[in-house]
PDB file of C-alpha atoms in Angstrom:
ATOM      1  CA  LYS A1310     -25.064   4.211 -29.716  1.00  0.00           C
ATOM      2  CA  ALA A1311     -25.135   4.438 -25.935  1.00  0.00           C
ATOM      3  CA  LYS A1312     -22.598   1.594 -25.634  1.00  0.00           C
ATOM      4  CA  ASP A1313     -20.266   3.255 -28.127  1.00  0.00           C
ATOM      5  CA  TRP A1314     -20.569   6.573 -26.297  1.00  0.00           C
ATOM      6  CA  LYS A1315     -19.739   4.972 -22.922  1.00  0.00           C
ATOM      7  CA  LYS A1316     -16.699   3.233 -24.415  1.00  0.00           C
ATOM      8  CA  GLU A1317     -15.468   6.437 -26.083  1.00  0.00           C
ATOM      9  CA  LYS A1318     -16.027   8.404 -22.877  1.00  0.00           C
ATOM     10  CA  ARG A1319     -14.079   5.845 -20.810  1.00  0.00           C
ATOM     11  CA  GLU A1320     -11.181   5.826 -23.306  1.00  0.00           C
ATOM     12  CA  THR A1321     -11.084   9.634 -23.414  1.00  0.00           C
ATOM     13  CA  LYS A1322     -11.048   9.878 -19.618  1.00  0.00           C
ATOM     14  CA  GLU A1323      -8.157   7.419 -19.512  1.00  0.00           C
ATOM     15  CA  ARG A1324      -6.180   9.360 -22.133  1.00  0.00           C
ATOM     16  CA  LEU A1325      -6.647  12.588 -20.181  1.00  0.00           C
ATOM     17  CA  LYS A1326      -5.357  11.198 -16.870  1.00  0.00           C
ATOM     18  CA  SER A1327      -2.224  12.854 -15.553  1.00  0.00           C
ATOM     19  CA  ARG A1328       0.714  11.141 -13.829  1.00  0.00           C
ATOM     20  CA  THR A1329      -0.790  12.266 -10.513  1.00  0.00           C
ATOM     21  CA  ASP A1330      -4.105  10.611 -11.390  1.00  0.00           C
ATOM     22  CA  TRP A1331      -2.364   7.329 -12.218  1.00  0.00           C
ATOM     23  CA  GLU A1332      -0.233   7.493  -9.048  1.00  0.00           C
ATOM     24  CA  ARG A1333      -3.339   8.151  -6.957  1.00  0.00           C
ATOM     25  CA  GLU A1334      -5.112   5.172  -8.536  1.00  0.00           C
ATOM     26  CA  LEU A1335      -2.134   2.902  -7.820  1.00  0.00           C
ATOM     27  CA  GLN A1336      -1.982   4.214  -4.244  1.00  0.00           C
ATOM     28  CA  THR A1337      -5.658   3.399  -3.720  1.00  0.00           C
ATOM     29  CA  GLU A1338      -5.140  -0.180  -4.900  1.00  0.00           C
ATOM     30  CA  ILE A1339      -1.992  -0.753  -2.826  1.00  0.00           C
ATOM     31  CA  ASN A1340      -3.712   0.723   0.239  1.00  0.00           C
ATOM     32  CA  LYS A1341      -6.421  -1.883  -0.311  1.00  0.00           C
ATOM     33  CA  THR A1342      -3.737  -4.600  -0.421  1.00  0.00           C
ATOM     34  CA  ALA A1343      -2.417  -3.495   2.984  1.00  0.00           C
ATOM     35  CA  ARG A1344      -5.926  -3.503   4.477  1.00  0.00           C
ATOM     36  CA  LEU A1345      -6.632  -6.968   3.042  1.00  0.00           C
ATOM     37  CA  ILE A1346      -3.371  -8.379   4.444  1.00  0.00           C
ATOM     38  CA  ASP A1347      -4.225  -6.912   7.862  1.00  0.00           C
ATOM     39  CA  GLN A1348      -7.894  -7.931   7.765  1.00  0.00           C
ATOM     40  CA  GLY A1349      -9.039  -9.054  11.199  1.00  0.00           C
ATOM     41  CA  TRP A1350      -6.285  -7.133  13.005  1.00  0.00           C
ATOM     42  CA  GLY A1351      -6.782  -3.803  14.724  1.00  0.00           C
ATOM     43  CA  CYS A1352      -5.043  -0.497  14.217  1.00  0.00           C
ATOM     44  CA  ILE A1353      -1.247  -0.831  14.427  1.00  0.00           C
ATOM     45  CA  SER A1354      -1.210   2.191  16.753  1.00  0.00           C
ATOM     46  CA  CYS A1355      -4.101   1.570  19.146  1.00  0.00           C
ATOM     47  CA  ASP A1356      -5.675  -1.775  18.157  1.00  0.00           C
ATOM     48  CA  GLY A1357      -8.915   0.075  17.356  1.00  0.00           C
ATOM     49  CA  ARG A1358     -11.175  -1.734  14.938  1.00  0.00           C
ATOM     50  CA  THR A1359     -13.314   1.006  13.445  1.00  0.00           C
ATOM     51  CA  THR A1360     -13.031   2.317   9.896  1.00  0.00           C
ATOM     52  CA  PRO A1361      -9.783   0.658   8.795  1.00  0.00           C
ATOM     53  CA  GLN A1362      -7.483   2.737   6.607  1.00  0.00           C
ATOM     54  CA  ALA A1363      -4.006   2.179   5.233  1.00  0.00           C
ATOM     55  CA  GLY A1364      -1.757   4.370   7.369  1.00  0.00           C
ATOM     56  CA  HIS A1365       1.734   5.329   6.257  1.00  0.00           C
ATOM     57  CA  LEU A1366       4.474   5.723   8.863  1.00  0.00           C
ATOM     58  CA  HIS A1367       6.297   7.966   6.389  1.00  0.00           C
ATOM     59  CA  SER A1368       3.615  10.063   4.725  1.00  0.00           C
ATOM     60  CA  GLN A1369       3.126  10.064   0.978  1.00  0.00           C
ATOM     61  CA  LYS A1370       4.004  13.726   0.703  1.00  0.00           C
ATOM     62  CA  ALA A1371       6.977  13.645   3.059  1.00  0.00           C
ATOM     63  CA  ASN A1372       8.531  10.636   1.343  1.00  0.00           C
ATOM     64  CA  PRO A1373       6.923   9.792  -2.017  1.00  0.00           C
ATOM     65  CA  ALA A1374       9.615   7.186  -2.822  1.00  0.00           C
ATOM     66  CA  ILE A1375       8.078   4.745  -0.329  1.00  0.00           C
ATOM     67  CA  ARG A1376       4.421   5.634  -0.713  1.00  0.00           C
ATOM     68  CA  TYR A1377       3.674   2.168  -2.189  1.00  0.00           C
ATOM     69  CA  HIS A1378       5.984   0.177   0.104  1.00  0.00           C
ATOM     70  CA  LEU A1379       3.834  -2.328   1.991  1.00  0.00           C
ATOM     71  CA  HIS A1380       6.155  -2.296   5.012  1.00  0.00           C
ATOM     72  CA  ASN A1381       5.366   1.429   5.305  1.00  0.00           C
ATOM     73  CA  LEU A1382       1.610   0.705   5.162  1.00  0.00           C
ATOM     74  CA  TRP A1383      -0.304  -0.827   8.060  1.00  0.00           C
ATOM     75  CA  THR A1384      -3.953  -0.712   8.990  1.00  0.00           C
ATOM     76  CA  GLN A1385      -4.890   2.232  11.169  1.00  0.00           C
ATOM     77  CA  ASP A1386      -8.271   3.427  12.299  1.00  0.00           C
ATOM     78  CA  THR A1387      -9.490   6.879  11.274  1.00  0.00           C
ATOM     79  CA  ALA A1388      -8.768   8.395  14.690  1.00  0.00           C
ATOM     80  CA  CYS A1389      -5.058   7.520  14.542  1.00  0.00           C
ATOM     81  CA  ASN A1390      -4.517   7.991  10.811  1.00  0.00           C
ATOM     82  CA  GLN A1391      -6.356  11.272  10.316  1.00  0.00           C
ATOM     83  CA  HIS A1392      -7.154  12.889  13.637  1.00  0.00           C
ATOM     84  CA  LYS A1393      -3.808  12.093  15.281  1.00  0.00           C
ATOM     85  CA  SER A1394      -1.706  12.609  12.120  1.00  0.00           C
ATOM     86  CA  GLY A1395      -0.712   8.954  11.929  1.00  0.00           C
ATOM     87  CA  ASN A1396      -0.057   8.608  15.678  1.00  0.00           C
ATOM     88  CA  GLU A1397       3.603   7.957  14.812  1.00  0.00           C
ATOM     89  CA  LEU A1398       4.950   7.060  18.255  1.00  0.00           C
ATOM     90  CA  LYS A1399       2.207   4.492  18.874  1.00  0.00           C
ATOM     91  CA  TYR A1400       2.620   3.232  15.280  1.00  0.00           C
ATOM     92  CA  LEU A1401       6.301   2.502  15.987  1.00  0.00           C
ATOM     93  CA  GLU A1402       5.427   0.977  19.349  1.00  0.00           C
ATOM     94  CA  GLY A1403       2.889  -1.295  17.647  1.00  0.00           C
ATOM     95  CA  LEU A1404       5.472  -2.458  15.089  1.00  0.00           C
ATOM     96  CA  GLY A1405       8.028  -3.016  17.855  1.00  0.00           C
ATOM     97  CA  ASN A1406       5.604  -5.005  20.000  1.00  0.00           C
ATOM     98  CA  LEU A1407       4.604  -7.258  17.101  1.00  0.00           C
ATOM     99  CA  TYR A1408       7.892  -7.669  15.249  1.00  0.00           C
ATOM    100  CA  GLY A1409      10.686  -6.466  17.487  1.00  0.00           C
ATOM    101  CA  ARG A1410      13.026  -3.513  17.571  1.00  0.00           C
ATOM    102  CA  ASP A1411      15.050  -4.492  14.470  1.00  0.00           C
ATOM    103  CA  TYR A1412      11.974  -4.509  12.260  1.00  0.00           C
ATOM    104  CA  MET A1413      10.647  -1.301  13.781  1.00  0.00           C
ATOM    105  CA  GLU A1414      13.973   0.419  13.057  1.00  0.00           C
ATOM    106  CA  TYR A1415      14.001  -1.031   9.543  1.00  0.00           C
ATOM    107  CA  VAL A1416      10.637   0.584   8.820  1.00  0.00           C
ATOM    108  CA  GLN A1417      11.578   3.792  10.610  1.00  0.00           C
ATOM    109  CA  PHE A1418      15.017   4.333   9.057  1.00  0.00           C
ATOM    110  CA  GLU A1419      16.219   1.770   6.506  1.00  0.00           C
ATOM    111  CA  ILE A1420      13.317   1.883   4.066  1.00  0.00           C
ATOM    112  CA  VAL A1421      13.963   5.592   3.616  1.00  0.00           C
ATOM    113  CA  ARG A1422      17.698   5.090   3.083  1.00  0.00           C
ATOM    114  CA  GLU A1423      17.380   2.223   0.650  1.00  0.00           C
ATOM    115  CA  THR A1424      14.756   3.956  -1.510  1.00  0.00           C
ATOM    116  CA  PRO A1425      16.021   7.486  -2.158  1.00  0.00           C
ATOM    117  CA  PHE A1426      14.001   8.185  -5.338  1.00  0.00           C
ATOM    118  CA  LEU A1427      11.110   6.632  -7.216  1.00  0.00           C
ATOM    119  CA  LYS A1428       9.572   7.852 -10.448  1.00  0.00           C
ATOM    120  CA  LEU A1429       7.737   5.082 -12.234  1.00  0.00           C
ATOM    121  CA  PRO A1430       6.928   5.488 -15.922  1.00  0.00           C
ATOM    122  CA  ILE A1431       3.193   5.845 -16.555  1.00  0.00           C
ATOM    123  CA  ASP A1432       3.133   2.576 -18.527  1.00  0.00           C
ATOM    124  CA  GLN A1433       4.612   0.747 -15.522  1.00  0.00           C
ATOM    125  CA  ILE A1434       2.070   2.375 -13.213  1.00  0.00           C
ATOM    126  CA  LYS A1435      -0.773   1.205 -15.477  1.00  0.00           C
ATOM    127  CA  GLU A1436       0.610  -2.327 -15.628  1.00  0.00           C
ATOM    128  CA  THR A1437       1.156  -2.413 -11.859  1.00  0.00           C
ATOM    129  CA  ILE A1438      -2.445  -1.296 -11.267  1.00  0.00           C
ATOM    130  CA  LYS A1439      -3.637  -4.326 -13.257  1.00  0.00           C
ATOM    131  CA  ILE A1440      -1.385  -6.662 -11.269  1.00  0.00           C
ATOM    132  CA  VAL A1441      -2.416  -5.167  -7.908  1.00  0.00           C
ATOM    133  CA  ARG A1442      -6.123  -5.447  -8.752  1.00  0.00           C
ATOM    134  CA  SER A1443      -5.700  -9.066  -9.773  1.00  0.00           C
ATOM    135  CA  GLU A1444      -3.858  -9.896  -6.540  1.00  0.00           C
ATOM    136  CA  ASN A1445      -6.429  -7.992  -4.464  1.00  0.00           C
ATOM    137  CA  ARG A1446      -9.200 -10.154  -5.935  1.00  0.00           C
ATOM    138  CA  LYS A1447      -7.292 -13.227  -4.744  1.00  0.00           C
ATOM    139  CA  LEU A1448      -6.750 -11.713  -1.297  1.00  0.00           C
ATOM    140  CA  GLU A1449     -10.447 -10.873  -0.989  1.00  0.00           C
ATOM    141  CA  LYS A1450     -11.218 -14.590  -1.286  1.00  0.00           C
ATOM    142  CA  LYS A1451      -9.070 -15.652   1.667  1.00  0.00           C
ATOM    143  CA  ASP A1452     -11.250 -16.794   4.536  1.00  0.00           C
ATOM    144  CA  ARG A1453      -8.943 -16.530   7.512  1.00  0.00           C
ATOM    145  CA  ILE A1454      -6.973 -14.020   9.504  1.00  0.00           C
ATOM    146  CA  CYS A1455      -3.242 -14.027   8.776  1.00  0.00           C
ATOM    147  CA  THR A1456      -0.733 -14.564  11.562  1.00  0.00           C
ATOM    148  CA  ALA A1457       1.700 -11.769  12.390  1.00  0.00           C
ATOM    149  CA  GLN A1458       4.478 -13.554  10.470  1.00  0.00           C
ATOM    150  CA  GLU A1459       2.228 -14.137   7.469  1.00  0.00           C
ATOM    151  CA  ARG A1460       1.502 -10.412   7.360  1.00  0.00           C
ATOM    152  CA  LEU A1461       5.244  -9.706   7.022  1.00  0.00           C
ATOM    153  CA  ASP A1462       5.705 -12.463   4.453  1.00  0.00           C
ATOM    154  CA  LEU A1463       2.759 -11.225   2.387  1.00  0.00           C
ATOM    155  CA  ARG A1464       4.176  -7.698   2.361  1.00  0.00           C
ATOM    156  CA  ASP A1465       7.435  -9.044   0.917  1.00  0.00           C
ATOM    157  CA  HIS A1466       5.544 -11.284  -1.482  1.00  0.00           C
ATOM    158  CA  TYR A1467       3.395  -8.477  -2.886  1.00  0.00           C
ATOM    159  CA  ASN A1468       6.229  -5.945  -2.978  1.00  0.00           C
ATOM    160  CA  ARG A1469       8.073  -8.469  -5.149  1.00  0.00           C
ATOM    161  CA  ILE A1470       5.033  -9.244  -7.366  1.00  0.00           C
ATOM    162  CA  PHE A1471       4.232  -5.560  -7.846  1.00  0.00           C
ATOM    163  CA  GLY A1472       7.856  -5.048  -8.937  1.00  0.00           C
ATOM    164  CA  ILE A1473       8.430  -1.750  -7.162  1.00  0.00           C
ATOM    165  CA  TYR A1474      10.456  -2.786  -4.071  1.00  0.00           C
ATOM    166  CA  GLU A1475      12.761  -5.573  -2.971  1.00  0.00           C
ATOM    167  CA  PRO A1476      11.944  -7.795   0.049  1.00  0.00           C
ATOM    168  CA  THR A1477      13.101  -6.680   3.470  1.00  0.00           C
ATOM    169  CA  PRO A1478      16.425  -8.027   4.735  1.00  0.00           C
ATOM    170  CA  THR A1479      14.857  -8.573   8.197  1.00  0.00           C
ATOM    171  CA  SER A1480      12.048 -10.926   7.174  1.00  0.00           C
TER     172      SER A1480
END
């Protein structure tokens, strides 16, 4: 009886989830992808290595169309991401130092222009969550730190696999 009750409870909770709940769940998983890609690297803004989070250059609320875009998500420490509101100028400087001005400007301007609107159907969100979780399990098994170029390539790779965004023209 207890097993049946747990199964029924889980299914009911899933049926009652709103679009916002599903979007939040997908965001959590994609944030994890960004942190796994950047594992071993410091904060993009200050190179700090405490409490890694997935920091958006363009915030989720300010630009929801690119909230899942891995080129808009880089590891930041809590101080930069939360206490300094993303530390945007240092974030851009960090991207520029690692990948050059063209890439920095791509992330700053072009991503926004090329992705004006995004409203995924709930079924696609659910399917993407499954894909992202599967890929995250694979990423968790990697036993080395990625190079700077590999971090860019992996962002393109996973954007393509997740089926939400196209690869960057600059990578």
